[in-house]
Amino acid sequence: MEMPIIPLIMCGGAGTRLWPASREVRPKQFLPLFGTRSTFQDTLRRVSGGLFDRPIVITNASYRFMVLEQLAEIGIEADVLLEPMRRDSGPAIAAGAAFAQNRDNDAIVLALAADHVVPNDAAFVAACRQGLVAAGEGRIVTFGVKPERPATEYGYINPGEAVAGEVRAVAKFVEKPDAMKAADYVNSGYLWNSGNFMFPAALLLDEYRKVDAASVEAVSNAVANAGRDLGFVTLEPKAFASANAISIDYAVMEKTSRAAVVPVSCGWSDVGSWRAVWELSEKDAQGNAAHGTAVFEDSRNCNVTTDQALVALEGVDDLVVVATVDAVLVSRQKDANGLKRLVTKLKTVAPKVTEEHLKVHRPWGSYQSIDNGVRHQVKRIVVKPGGRLSLQKHHHRAEHWIVVRGAARVTVNETVKTVHENESIYIPMGAVHRMENPGKIMLELIEVQTGSYLGEDDIIRIEDDYLRS
Amino acid sequence: MEMPIIPLIMCGGAGTRLWPASREVRPKQFLPLFGTRSTFQDTLRRVSGGLFDRPIVITNASYRFMVLEQLAEIGIEADVLLEPMRRDSGPAIAAGAAFAQNRDNDAIVLALAADHVVPNDAAFVAACRQGLVAAGEGRIVTFGVKPERPATEYGYINPGEAVAGEVRAVAKFVEKPDAMKAADYVNSGYLWNSGNFMFPAALLLDEYRKVDAASVEAVSNAVANAGRDLGFVTLEPKAFASANAISIDYAVMEKTSRAAVVPVSCGWSDVGSWRAVWELSEKDAQGNAAHGTAVFEDSRNCNVTTDQALVALEGVDDLVVVATVDAVLVSRQKDANGLKRLVTKLKTVAPKVTEEHLKVHRPWGSYQSIDNGVRHQVKRIVVKPGGRLSLQKHHHRAEHWIVVRGAARVTVNETVKTVHENESIYIPMGAVHRMENPGKIMLELIEVQTGSYLGEDDIIRIEDDYLRS
């Protein structure tokens, strides 16, 4: 019987290359960019069952409840490792490898980015089978995508001698090229470096130790002394903090003599720009793509993504238009650096639209502000079955709750009461209160706050199921 | 003493050249395109006091409460004539002239479009003084704007022999020219035809009668038999309907021998396109204009208008971007006909965004839908002091009202109750109810509707102050 592969899904990154859809609090890997599932969810489903063991997910602590929610949506269970701070991909993969070794000392790990698109799952899994043989023979195998065009946004791999089946040794990793070099690379049979890897956990840690033994020691200690809260594996912060921030490429891949590459044709993309989203999208005869409601008049090769508003384009070509409730982007996308400069500017003049979404995810569900006045705010709140907000009070606001779906169990000071659909309850200023969903369906309610100060920081938490302060 | 001029403000038109800001229910003349006042309000203020008598406003019946609201905002009183249907500018001006004659048989009328921008009010008033002399001598005086460029979007006037002061006879009206002809016209001293006129009421009607006596008779009857409801003058529908739809240019100006033109330099624009809005706007060093929050990166000569969302432009030139809550326009505006084609397309595929705004104006105030679910809707409702909604009931929905500002007097079946800020009241399904604002400040409340059907047509009106069915 084949050795099972342990998937290690890395989803702790926060990019703004897909702003305004992607933001600090909910980055690209958690967004349903194509259809209804996120790339994080698609990645998990790609390596579910068959060859693959229970996955390990490693993420930033701030994304922990989003990860749980997205796992639950697709019915996949995983061990979720929390990084207390970002240390780049080297320590993340080392932590995953060390954790996998606890499960099986001879574990073979498949480290995958959570924000890539792979249209051809079968081709990818076939490549995993090839890679598994080479990994079993002591190789750190990277997935090399057969180029579809002379891309300048990816690094390349020059494949060397044959290793096992189609797997080749890595002769050389090369950086992102200019257009001329890229054409040379493609003609010479180079492969795109996808940044996904398969390796025996023990081998990866050994090779990493040769370069930075102290960081491997630190990461191993962070795993050995990890806490367990609410089912999460919380890496020990002091130890993890002392590991050097470095990418797995610099820490291991570009230095090890064990690097190998398995060629794969799976339609892969790292979705690193809005242009890439357009390339991956279905388009009309004029080359226009629409995610959401869009109308095109005399326009070509445009890409519209909209949450809610209808977007109408007239007389324009090669534009990306992204409309969210609080921010609209219109960009030529002639080079991806333009958006980077724009977001840098926004971080100074309007930081909120780069960091937060209007819809805020919480461990118990979510809320969204739908109206703001001088002395009032209206929120739509959704509480999952079994979800319970903290026991809390506010100094400066009273709240009216109207249940529009499901039922709420509400505590106000000494009394506990069930509020049903089409019923309301009033929380006076200063009252100690709590809301929970005791039912089997989502609870939806409208909250109307009134008062002189309505900031999120006027919450005094007295008790919290989710250990938030 | 000078004879006072009676301003006649024509504000019944509905254009979509400024979509999505301008829509059928609230067209351009009622929008605060520049600053806080609408062009309708600016037009009224321009001809207020001094030379000018109490204004007459002629509008479509569907805009009557918007007209009242905007008059009240600027503290100007007017006679408001309601057209029961659109019949173009000929019958509208004839109706205004006939109504003015009731006030004074020798009335001099100044007919003004409500959707033009005139930066230099003083120059315009000075031209009125000049025009008044010529009108007193039996002329129908049109305002000819000295061209600032060889515009192709305006008709031109070739001025003839001197009449009085700077006023000249009209040698010829000419249609919108192509670019070459426009340059010729400008070089030959032609003037832009602004579509604003001054005339003795009796003379205009006489000249109109020579062309279409039946229509003048019909309009005169519509004025003579007008109804008076809630302070409006409602033109008698059957008579008014029988007048031919025709512009004042075709009905009178291009046929009369009495046409004269007063040259004026007042920075005039008919704001007939988003490009015109850009031309009239303040711009940064890169030529970008922003109405609302906009951020520009590597972009030039763009024009952003946004209600709420931040709009960020990157790497684009010469674009107009207009973001409303429910529709976003991105257009090259290389020719204004492009937007016309787009709106025509939208009328088929998404008519709602061409007709309605999310904020709906009512005689008692306004409401806006702020959240829609399967079985609930949330509205923000504003009721003016003294405003009172109809006595009504709903078959399919219950309502929760939470007052967030001011006080509401609420009738529910047999009981009447005052609901203060931070209080709420529940209207059960089927209950006969009414809301009014008995106070001196605006009443603001949040309405949460729950039920299986939430359409606006589930209102059974039992009694209505504003005579709506």
Short mmCIF file of N, CA, C and O in Angstrom, two decimals, chain A residues 19 295-298 309-316 319 321 323 325-334 338-339 341-342 345-346 349-350 353 370-373 375-376 378 380 398 400 402 404 421-424 426 444 446 448 450, chain B residues 19 295-298 309-316 319 321 323-334 338-339 341-342 345-346 349-350 353 370-373 375-376 378 380 398 400 402 404 421-424 426 444 446 448 450:
data_model
loop_
_atom_site.label_atom_id
_atom_site.label_comp_id
_atom_site.label_asym_id
_atom_site.label_seq_id
_atom_site.Cartn_x
_atom_site.Cartn_y
_atom_site.Cartn_z
N TRP A 19 -6.80 43.94 -4.45
CA TRP A 19 -7.62 44.96 -3.82
C TRP A 19 -8.60 45.51 -4.87
O TRP A 19 -8.23 45.60 -6.03
N VAL A 295 -22.89 45.36 -17.59
CA VAL A 295 -23.41 45.62 -18.93
C VAL A 295 -22.30 46.31 -19.71
O VAL A 295 -21.68 47.27 -19.22
N PHE A 296 -22.02 45.80 -20.91
CA PHE A 296 -20.92 46.34 -21.72
C PHE A 296 -21.47 46.96 -23.00
O PHE A 296 -22.29 46.35 -23.68
N GLU A 297 -21.02 48.18 -23.33
CA GLU A 297 -21.39 48.84 -24.58
C GLU A 297 -20.09 49.31 -25.23
O GLU A 297 -19.34 50.07 -24.63
N ASP A 298 -19.83 48.81 -26.44
CA ASP A 298 -18.64 49.23 -27.18
C ASP A 298 -17.37 49.10 -26.33
O ASP A 298 -16.53 50.00 -26.31
N ALA A 309 -23.64 46.46 -6.79
CA ALA A 309 -24.07 47.44 -7.79
C ALA A 309 -23.94 46.86 -9.20
O ALA A 309 -23.06 46.05 -9.46
N LEU A 310 -24.84 47.29 -10.08
CA LEU A 310 -24.66 47.01 -11.50
C LEU A 310 -23.50 47.87 -11.99
O LEU A 310 -23.43 49.06 -11.67
N VAL A 311 -22.61 47.27 -12.79
CA VAL A 311 -21.50 48.04 -13.36
C VAL A 311 -21.71 48.13 -14.87
O VAL A 311 -21.90 47.11 -15.53
N ALA A 312 -21.71 49.36 -15.40
CA ALA A 312 -21.93 49.57 -16.83
C ALA A 312 -20.68 50.23 -17.42
O ALA A 312 -20.23 51.26 -16.94
N LEU A 313 -20.15 49.60 -18.48
CA LEU A 313 -18.96 50.12 -19.14
C LEU A 313 -19.32 50.59 -20.54
O LEU A 313 -20.09 49.92 -21.23
N GLU A 314 -18.77 51.73 -20.93
CA GLU A 314 -19.08 52.28 -22.26
C GLU A 314 -17.80 52.81 -22.90
O GLU A 314 -17.09 53.61 -22.30
N GLY A 315 -17.50 52.30 -24.08
CA GLY A 315 -16.40 52.85 -24.86
C GLY A 315 -15.02 52.65 -24.26
O GLY A 315 -14.14 53.48 -24.49
N VAL A 316 -14.82 51.58 -23.49
CA VAL A 316 -13.52 51.37 -22.84
C VAL A 316 -12.97 49.99 -23.17
O VAL A 316 -13.72 49.05 -23.43
N LEU A 319 -9.83 47.34 -19.29
CA LEU A 319 -9.94 47.86 -17.92
C LEU A 319 -10.34 46.76 -16.97
O LEU A 319 -11.10 45.86 -17.32
N VAL A 321 -12.48 46.62 -13.48
CA VAL A 321 -13.36 47.41 -12.61
C VAL A 321 -13.85 46.49 -11.50
O VAL A 321 -14.42 45.44 -11.77
N ALA A 323 -16.05 46.61 -8.01
CA ALA A 323 -16.94 47.45 -7.20
C ALA A 323 -17.36 46.69 -5.95
O ALA A 323 -18.03 45.67 -6.03
N VAL A 325 -18.97 47.53 -1.81
CA VAL A 325 -19.89 48.54 -1.26
C VAL A 325 -19.14 49.81 -0.87
O VAL A 325 -19.63 50.91 -1.07
N ASP A 326 -17.92 49.68 -0.36
CA ASP A 326 -17.22 50.87 0.13
C ASP A 326 -16.03 51.31 -0.71
O ASP A 326 -15.41 52.32 -0.40
N ALA A 327 -15.68 50.57 -1.77
CA ALA A 327 -14.55 50.98 -2.60
C ALA A 327 -14.72 50.46 -4.02
O ALA A 327 -15.15 49.33 -4.23
N VAL A 328 -14.37 51.32 -4.98
CA VAL A 328 -14.44 50.96 -6.40
C VAL A 328 -13.05 51.17 -7.01
O VAL A 328 -12.45 52.23 -6.83
N LEU A 329 -12.55 50.15 -7.71
CA LEU A 329 -11.28 50.27 -8.41
C LEU A 329 -11.52 50.31 -9.92
O LEU A 329 -12.27 49.48 -10.45
N VAL A 330 -10.87 51.26 -10.59
CA VAL A 330 -10.84 51.27 -12.06
C VAL A 330 -9.37 51.36 -12.44
O VAL A 330 -8.69 52.33 -12.09
N SER A 331 -8.88 50.34 -13.14
CA SER A 331 -7.44 50.28 -13.39
C SER A 331 -7.17 49.73 -14.77
O SER A 331 -7.85 48.83 -15.26
N ARG A 332 -6.13 50.27 -15.40
CA ARG A 332 -5.71 49.83 -16.72
C ARG A 332 -4.97 48.50 -16.60
O ARG A 332 -4.94 47.72 -17.53
N GLN A 333 -4.38 48.25 -15.44
CA GLN A 333 -3.62 47.02 -15.20
C GLN A 333 -2.58 46.76 -16.27
O GLN A 333 -2.37 45.63 -16.67
N LYS A 334 -1.99 47.84 -16.79
CA LYS A 334 -0.94 47.60 -17.78
C LYS A 334 0.29 47.01 -17.09
O LYS A 334 0.99 46.21 -17.65
N GLY A 338 1.36 49.12 -10.73
CA GLY A 338 0.49 50.30 -10.60
C GLY A 338 -0.46 50.12 -9.44
O GLY A 338 -0.64 51.03 -8.62
N LEU A 339 -1.09 48.97 -9.35
CA LEU A 339 -2.03 48.72 -8.25
C LEU A 339 -1.30 48.74 -6.91
O LEU A 339 -1.82 49.25 -5.92
N ARG A 341 1.30 50.53 -6.16
CA ARG A 341 1.52 51.95 -5.81
C ARG A 341 0.22 52.58 -5.31
O ARG A 341 0.21 53.35 -4.35
N LEU A 342 -0.88 52.23 -5.98
CA LEU A 342 -2.18 52.78 -5.56
C LEU A 342 -2.50 52.35 -4.13
O LEU A 342 -2.90 53.18 -3.30
N LYS A 345 -0.56 54.18 -1.59
CA LYS A 345 -1.13 55.52 -1.39
C LYS A 345 -2.38 55.44 -0.51
O LYS A 345 -2.55 56.24 0.43
N LEU A 346 -3.24 54.46 -0.79
CA LEU A 346 -4.47 54.31 -0.01
C LEU A 346 -4.17 54.03 1.47
O LEU A 346 -4.90 54.49 2.35
N VAL A 349 -3.91 57.48 2.86
CA VAL A 349 -5.05 58.40 2.83
C VAL A 349 -6.38 57.75 3.24
O VAL A 349 -7.29 58.45 3.69
N ALA A 350 -6.49 56.44 3.11
CA ALA A 350 -7.77 55.78 3.46
C ALA A 350 -7.49 54.35 3.89
O ALA A 350 -7.92 53.40 3.24
N VAL A 353 -10.07 51.06 3.91
CA VAL A 353 -10.48 50.27 2.74
C VAL A 353 -9.42 49.26 2.30
O VAL A 353 -9.69 48.41 1.46
N ILE A 370 -25.02 48.44 7.97
CA ILE A 370 -25.81 48.76 6.78
C ILE A 370 -26.31 50.20 6.76
O ILE A 370 -26.79 50.68 5.75
N ASP A 371 -26.18 50.91 7.87
CA ASP A 371 -26.56 52.33 7.87
C ASP A 371 -25.86 53.02 9.02
O ASP A 371 -25.76 52.47 10.12
N ASN A 372 -25.37 54.22 8.75
CA ASN A 372 -24.70 55.00 9.79
C ASN A 372 -25.26 56.41 9.83
O ASN A 372 -25.27 57.09 8.82
N GLY A 373 -25.73 56.82 10.99
CA GLY A 373 -26.18 58.19 11.16
C GLY A 373 -25.37 58.84 12.25
O GLY A 373 -24.40 58.27 12.75
N ARG A 375 -26.34 59.68 15.30
CA ARG A 375 -26.58 59.07 16.61
C ARG A 375 -27.16 57.65 16.49
O ARG A 375 -27.80 57.15 17.42
N HIS A 376 -27.01 57.04 15.32
CA HIS A 376 -27.48 55.66 15.21
C HIS A 376 -26.64 54.87 14.22
O HIS A 376 -25.99 55.44 13.34
N VAL A 378 -27.07 50.90 12.10
CA VAL A 378 -27.85 49.68 11.91
C VAL A 378 -26.91 48.59 11.42
O VAL A 378 -26.11 48.80 10.52
N ARG A 380 -26.64 44.30 10.34
CA ARG A 380 -27.25 43.00 10.09
C ARG A 380 -26.32 41.96 10.70
O ARG A 380 -25.15 41.88 10.34
N ALA A 398 -27.54 52.15 23.51
CA ALA A 398 -28.61 51.17 23.73
C ALA A 398 -28.77 50.42 22.41
O ALA A 398 -28.36 50.88 21.36
N HIS A 400 -31.50 47.91 19.96
CA HIS A 400 -32.76 47.23 19.66
C HIS A 400 -32.43 46.06 18.75
O HIS A 400 -31.77 46.26 17.74
N ILE A 402 -34.08 43.07 16.40
CA ILE A 402 -35.28 42.52 15.77
C ILE A 402 -34.87 41.23 15.06
O ILE A 402 -34.05 41.26 14.14
N VAL A 404 -35.16 38.48 12.46
CA VAL A 404 -35.86 38.33 11.18
C VAL A 404 -35.79 36.90 10.65
O VAL A 404 -36.46 36.54 9.68
N GLU A 421 -38.68 34.84 15.48
CA GLU A 421 -38.80 35.62 14.25
C GLU A 421 -39.92 36.63 14.40
O GLU A 421 -41.00 36.29 14.90
N ASN A 422 -39.65 37.87 13.96
CA ASN A 422 -40.62 38.97 14.02
C ASN A 422 -40.88 39.47 15.43
O ASN A 422 -41.84 40.18 15.68
N GLU A 423 -39.99 39.13 16.39
CA GLU A 423 -40.07 39.72 17.73
C GLU A 423 -38.83 40.58 17.94
O GLU A 423 -37.81 40.40 17.28
N SER A 424 -38.95 41.48 18.91
CA SER A 424 -37.81 42.35 19.17
C SER A 424 -37.54 42.42 20.66
O SER A 424 -38.37 42.04 21.48
N TYR A 426 -35.14 44.95 23.67
CA TYR A 426 -34.40 46.19 23.89
C TYR A 426 -33.33 45.97 24.94
O TYR A 426 -33.58 45.38 26.00
N GLU A 444 -30.74 35.34 12.07
CA GLU A 444 -30.46 36.63 11.45
C GLU A 444 -31.22 37.70 12.21
O GLU A 444 -32.42 37.54 12.47
N ILE A 446 -31.58 42.17 12.97
CA ILE A 446 -31.22 43.56 12.69
C ILE A 446 -31.00 44.24 14.03
O ILE A 446 -31.85 44.15 14.93
N VAL A 448 -30.35 47.84 15.85
CA VAL A 448 -30.35 49.30 15.72
C VAL A 448 -29.72 49.86 16.99
O VAL A 448 -30.26 49.67 18.09
N THR A 450 -28.47 53.09 19.20
CA THR A 450 -28.62 54.54 19.34
C THR A 450 -27.74 55.00 20.50
O THR A 450 -27.60 54.29 21.50
N TRP B 19 -26.73 59.81 -16.56
CA TRP B 19 -26.91 58.57 -15.83
C TRP B 19 -25.55 58.10 -15.30
O TRP B 19 -24.55 58.32 -15.99
N VAL B 295 -9.29 58.73 -5.23
CA VAL B 295 -7.83 58.69 -5.16
C VAL B 295 -7.32 58.37 -6.57
O VAL B 295 -7.82 57.44 -7.21
N PHE B 296 -6.37 59.16 -7.04
CA PHE B 296 -5.85 59.00 -8.39
C PHE B 296 -4.39 58.58 -8.36
O PHE B 296 -3.60 59.18 -7.63
N GLU B 297 -4.03 57.55 -9.12
CA GLU B 297 -2.63 57.14 -9.25
C GLU B 297 -2.34 57.03 -10.75
O GLU B 297 -3.02 56.28 -11.46
N ASP B 298 -1.37 57.81 -11.21
CA ASP B 298 -0.95 57.75 -12.63
C ASP B 298 -2.16 57.90 -13.56
O ASP B 298 -2.31 57.14 -14.52
N ALA B 309 -19.03 55.22 -1.90
CA ALA B 309 -17.81 54.43 -1.96
C ALA B 309 -16.62 55.30 -2.33
O ALA B 309 -16.75 56.28 -3.06
N LEU B 310 -15.44 54.95 -1.81
CA LEU B 310 -14.21 55.55 -2.30
C LEU B 310 -13.96 55.01 -3.70
O LEU B 310 -14.10 53.81 -3.94
N VAL B 311 -13.59 55.89 -4.63
CA VAL B 311 -13.27 55.46 -5.98
C VAL B 311 -11.77 55.66 -6.21
O VAL B 311 -11.25 56.76 -6.00
N ALA B 312 -11.07 54.59 -6.61
CA ALA B 312 -9.63 54.65 -6.83
C ALA B 312 -9.34 54.35 -8.30
O ALA B 312 -9.77 53.33 -8.83
N LEU B 313 -8.61 55.28 -8.95
CA LEU B 313 -8.26 55.11 -10.36
C LEU B 313 -6.76 54.89 -10.48
O LEU B 313 -5.98 55.56 -9.81
N GLU B 314 -6.39 53.97 -11.36
CA GLU B 314 -4.97 53.68 -11.54
C GLU B 314 -4.68 53.50 -13.03
O GLU B 314 -5.33 52.72 -13.71
N GLY B 315 -3.72 54.30 -13.52
CA GLY B 315 -3.23 54.10 -14.89
C GLY B 315 -4.25 54.38 -15.98
O GLY B 315 -4.19 53.77 -17.03
N VAL B 316 -5.19 55.30 -15.72
CA VAL B 316 -6.23 55.56 -16.72
C VAL B 316 -6.32 57.06 -17.04
O VAL B 316 -6.01 57.90 -16.20
N LEU B 319 -11.34 59.26 -18.38
CA LEU B 319 -12.51 58.44 -18.03
C LEU B 319 -13.47 59.23 -17.16
O LEU B 319 -13.06 60.07 -16.36
N VAL B 321 -16.10 58.29 -14.20
CA VAL B 321 -16.52 57.20 -13.31
C VAL B 321 -17.57 57.77 -12.36
O VAL B 321 -17.30 58.76 -11.67
N ALA B 323 -20.15 56.55 -9.37
CA ALA B 323 -20.52 55.43 -8.50
C ALA B 323 -21.69 55.82 -7.60
O ALA B 323 -21.58 56.72 -6.78
N THR B 324 -22.82 55.15 -7.81
CA THR B 324 -23.94 55.27 -6.89
C THR B 324 -24.05 53.94 -6.16
O THR B 324 -23.33 53.00 -6.46
N VAL B 325 -24.96 53.86 -5.19
CA VAL B 325 -25.04 52.63 -4.39
C VAL B 325 -25.43 51.43 -5.26
O VAL B 325 -24.92 50.34 -5.09
N ASP B 326 -26.31 51.64 -6.24
CA ASP B 326 -26.78 50.50 -7.02
C ASP B 326 -26.28 50.46 -8.46
O ASP B 326 -26.59 49.49 -9.17
N ALA B 327 -25.51 51.44 -8.92
CA ALA B 327 -25.00 51.40 -10.29
C ALA B 327 -23.70 52.19 -10.40
O ALA B 327 -23.57 53.26 -9.81
N VAL B 328 -22.76 51.62 -11.17
CA VAL B 328 -21.47 52.27 -11.40
C VAL B 328 -21.28 52.42 -12.92
O VAL B 328 -21.46 51.45 -13.65
N LEU B 329 -20.94 53.63 -13.35
CA LEU B 329 -20.64 53.88 -14.76
C LEU B 329 -19.16 54.12 -14.94
O LEU B 329 -18.56 54.91 -14.20
N VAL B 330 -18.57 53.45 -15.94
CA VAL B 330 -17.20 53.76 -16.36
C VAL B 330 -17.27 53.99 -17.86
O VAL B 330 -17.67 53.09 -18.61
N SER B 331 -16.93 55.20 -18.28
CA SER B 331 -17.13 55.55 -19.69
C SER B 331 -16.01 56.43 -20.20
O SER B 331 -15.47 57.27 -19.49
N ARG B 332 -15.67 56.19 -21.45
CA ARG B 332 -14.63 56.97 -22.11
C ARG B 332 -15.17 58.34 -22.49
O ARG B 332 -14.42 59.30 -22.58
N GLN B 333 -16.46 58.43 -22.70
CA GLN B 333 -17.11 59.67 -23.09
C GLN B 333 -16.46 60.34 -24.28
O GLN B 333 -16.30 61.55 -24.33
N LYS B 334 -15.98 59.50 -25.22
CA LYS B 334 -15.41 60.12 -26.41
C LYS B 334 -16.53 60.74 -27.25
O LYS B 334 -16.34 61.72 -27.91
N GLY B 338 -22.46 57.49 -27.02
CA GLY B 338 -22.14 56.19 -26.42
C GLY B 338 -22.97 55.95 -25.17
O GLY B 338 -23.54 54.88 -24.99
N LEU B 339 -23.06 56.97 -24.31
CA LEU B 339 -23.84 56.81 -23.09
C LEU B 339 -25.32 56.61 -23.42
O LEU B 339 -26.02 55.84 -22.78
N ARG B 341 -26.53 55.15 -26.06
CA ARG B 341 -26.70 53.73 -26.46
C ARG B 341 -26.66 52.81 -25.24
O ARG B 341 -27.45 51.87 -25.15
N LEU B 342 -25.77 53.12 -24.32
CA LEU B 342 -25.68 52.30 -23.10
C LEU B 342 -26.99 52.34 -22.33
O LEU B 342 -27.51 51.31 -21.90
N LYS B 345 -29.68 50.36 -23.87
CA LYS B 345 -29.48 48.93 -23.56
C LYS B 345 -29.94 48.61 -22.13
O LYS B 345 -30.63 47.62 -21.90
N LEU B 346 -29.58 49.48 -21.20
CA LEU B 346 -29.96 49.25 -19.80
C LEU B 346 -31.48 49.25 -19.63
O LEU B 346 -32.01 48.51 -18.80
N VAL B 349 -32.31 45.69 -20.24
CA VAL B 349 -31.79 44.63 -19.37
C VAL B 349 -31.88 44.94 -17.88
O VAL B 349 -31.90 44.03 -17.05
N ALA B 350 -31.92 46.21 -17.52
CA ALA B 350 -31.97 46.56 -16.09
C ALA B 350 -32.69 47.90 -15.93
O ALA B 350 -32.11 48.88 -15.47
N VAL B 353 -32.45 50.64 -12.79
CA VAL B 353 -31.35 51.59 -12.55
C VAL B 353 -31.42 52.81 -13.44
O VAL B 353 -30.69 53.78 -13.23
N ILE B 370 -32.17 49.89 2.94
CA ILE B 370 -30.76 49.72 3.29
C ILE B 370 -30.37 48.25 3.45
O ILE B 370 -29.19 47.93 3.54
N ASP B 371 -31.33 47.36 3.48
CA ASP B 371 -30.99 45.93 3.54
C ASP B 371 -32.19 45.12 3.07
O ASP B 371 -33.34 45.44 3.39
N ASN B 372 -31.89 44.09 2.27
CA ASN B 372 -32.95 43.23 1.76
C ASN B 372 -32.61 41.78 2.01
O ASN B 372 -31.54 41.32 1.59
N GLY B 373 -33.49 41.06 2.69
CA GLY B 373 -33.29 39.62 2.87
C GLY B 373 -34.47 38.89 2.26
O GLY B 373 -35.33 39.49 1.61
N ARG B 375 -36.89 37.30 3.81
CA ARG B 375 -38.15 37.58 4.52
C ARG B 375 -38.07 38.88 5.34
O ARG B 375 -38.83 39.08 6.28
N HIS B 376 -37.12 39.75 5.00
CA HIS B 376 -37.08 41.03 5.71
C HIS B 376 -36.54 42.13 4.82
O HIS B 376 -35.83 41.87 3.84
N VAL B 378 -35.03 46.35 5.45
CA VAL B 378 -34.79 47.44 6.39
C VAL B 378 -34.79 48.75 5.61
O VAL B 378 -34.16 48.84 4.56
N ARG B 380 -34.53 53.16 5.95
CA ARG B 380 -34.30 54.37 6.74
C ARG B 380 -35.32 55.38 6.25
O ARG B 380 -35.37 55.71 5.06
N ALA B 398 -45.39 42.65 8.77
CA ALA B 398 -45.41 43.39 10.03
C ALA B 398 -44.24 44.36 9.99
O ALA B 398 -43.31 44.20 9.20
N HIS B 400 -41.52 46.88 12.40
CA HIS B 400 -40.95 47.40 13.65
C HIS B 400 -40.38 48.77 13.34
O HIS B 400 -39.60 48.89 12.40
N ILE B 402 -38.12 51.90 14.86
CA ILE B 402 -37.25 52.39 15.93
C ILE B 402 -36.91 53.84 15.62
O ILE B 402 -36.30 54.13 14.59
N VAL B 404 -34.79 57.00 15.76
CA VAL B 404 -33.40 57.31 16.10
C VAL B 404 -33.15 58.82 16.19
O VAL B 404 -32.10 59.25 16.64
N GLU B 421 -37.11 59.34 20.65
CA GLU B 421 -35.80 58.81 20.26
C GLU B 421 -35.44 57.63 21.15
O GLU B 421 -35.63 57.67 22.36
N ASN B 422 -34.92 56.56 20.51
CA ASN B 422 -34.50 55.34 21.21
C ASN B 422 -35.68 54.52 21.74
O ASN B 422 -35.51 53.65 22.57
N GLU B 423 -36.89 54.79 21.23
CA GLU B 423 -38.03 53.93 21.54
C GLU B 423 -38.49 53.24 20.25
O GLU B 423 -38.20 53.70 19.15
N SER B 424 -39.22 52.16 20.45
CA SER B 424 -39.68 51.43 19.27
C SER B 424 -41.16 51.09 19.40
O SER B 424 -41.74 51.18 20.49
N TYR B 426 -44.32 48.40 17.45
CA TYR B 426 -44.56 47.26 16.57
C TYR B 426 -45.92 47.42 15.88
O TYR B 426 -46.92 47.74 16.53
N GLU B 444 -36.28 60.81 12.17
CA GLU B 444 -35.59 59.73 11.46
C GLU B 444 -35.90 58.43 12.16
O GLU B 444 -35.80 58.34 13.39
N ILE B 446 -35.81 53.89 11.77
CA ILE B 446 -35.44 52.66 11.06
C ILE B 446 -36.67 51.76 11.09
O ILE B 446 -37.25 51.53 12.15
N VAL B 448 -38.02 48.00 10.21
CA VAL B 448 -37.66 46.62 9.88
C VAL B 448 -38.97 45.91 9.52
O VAL B 448 -39.86 45.77 10.35
N THR B 450 -40.92 42.51 8.26
CA THR B 450 -40.78 41.06 8.14
C THR B 450 -42.06 40.51 7.54
O THR B 450 -43.16 41.00 7.82
#
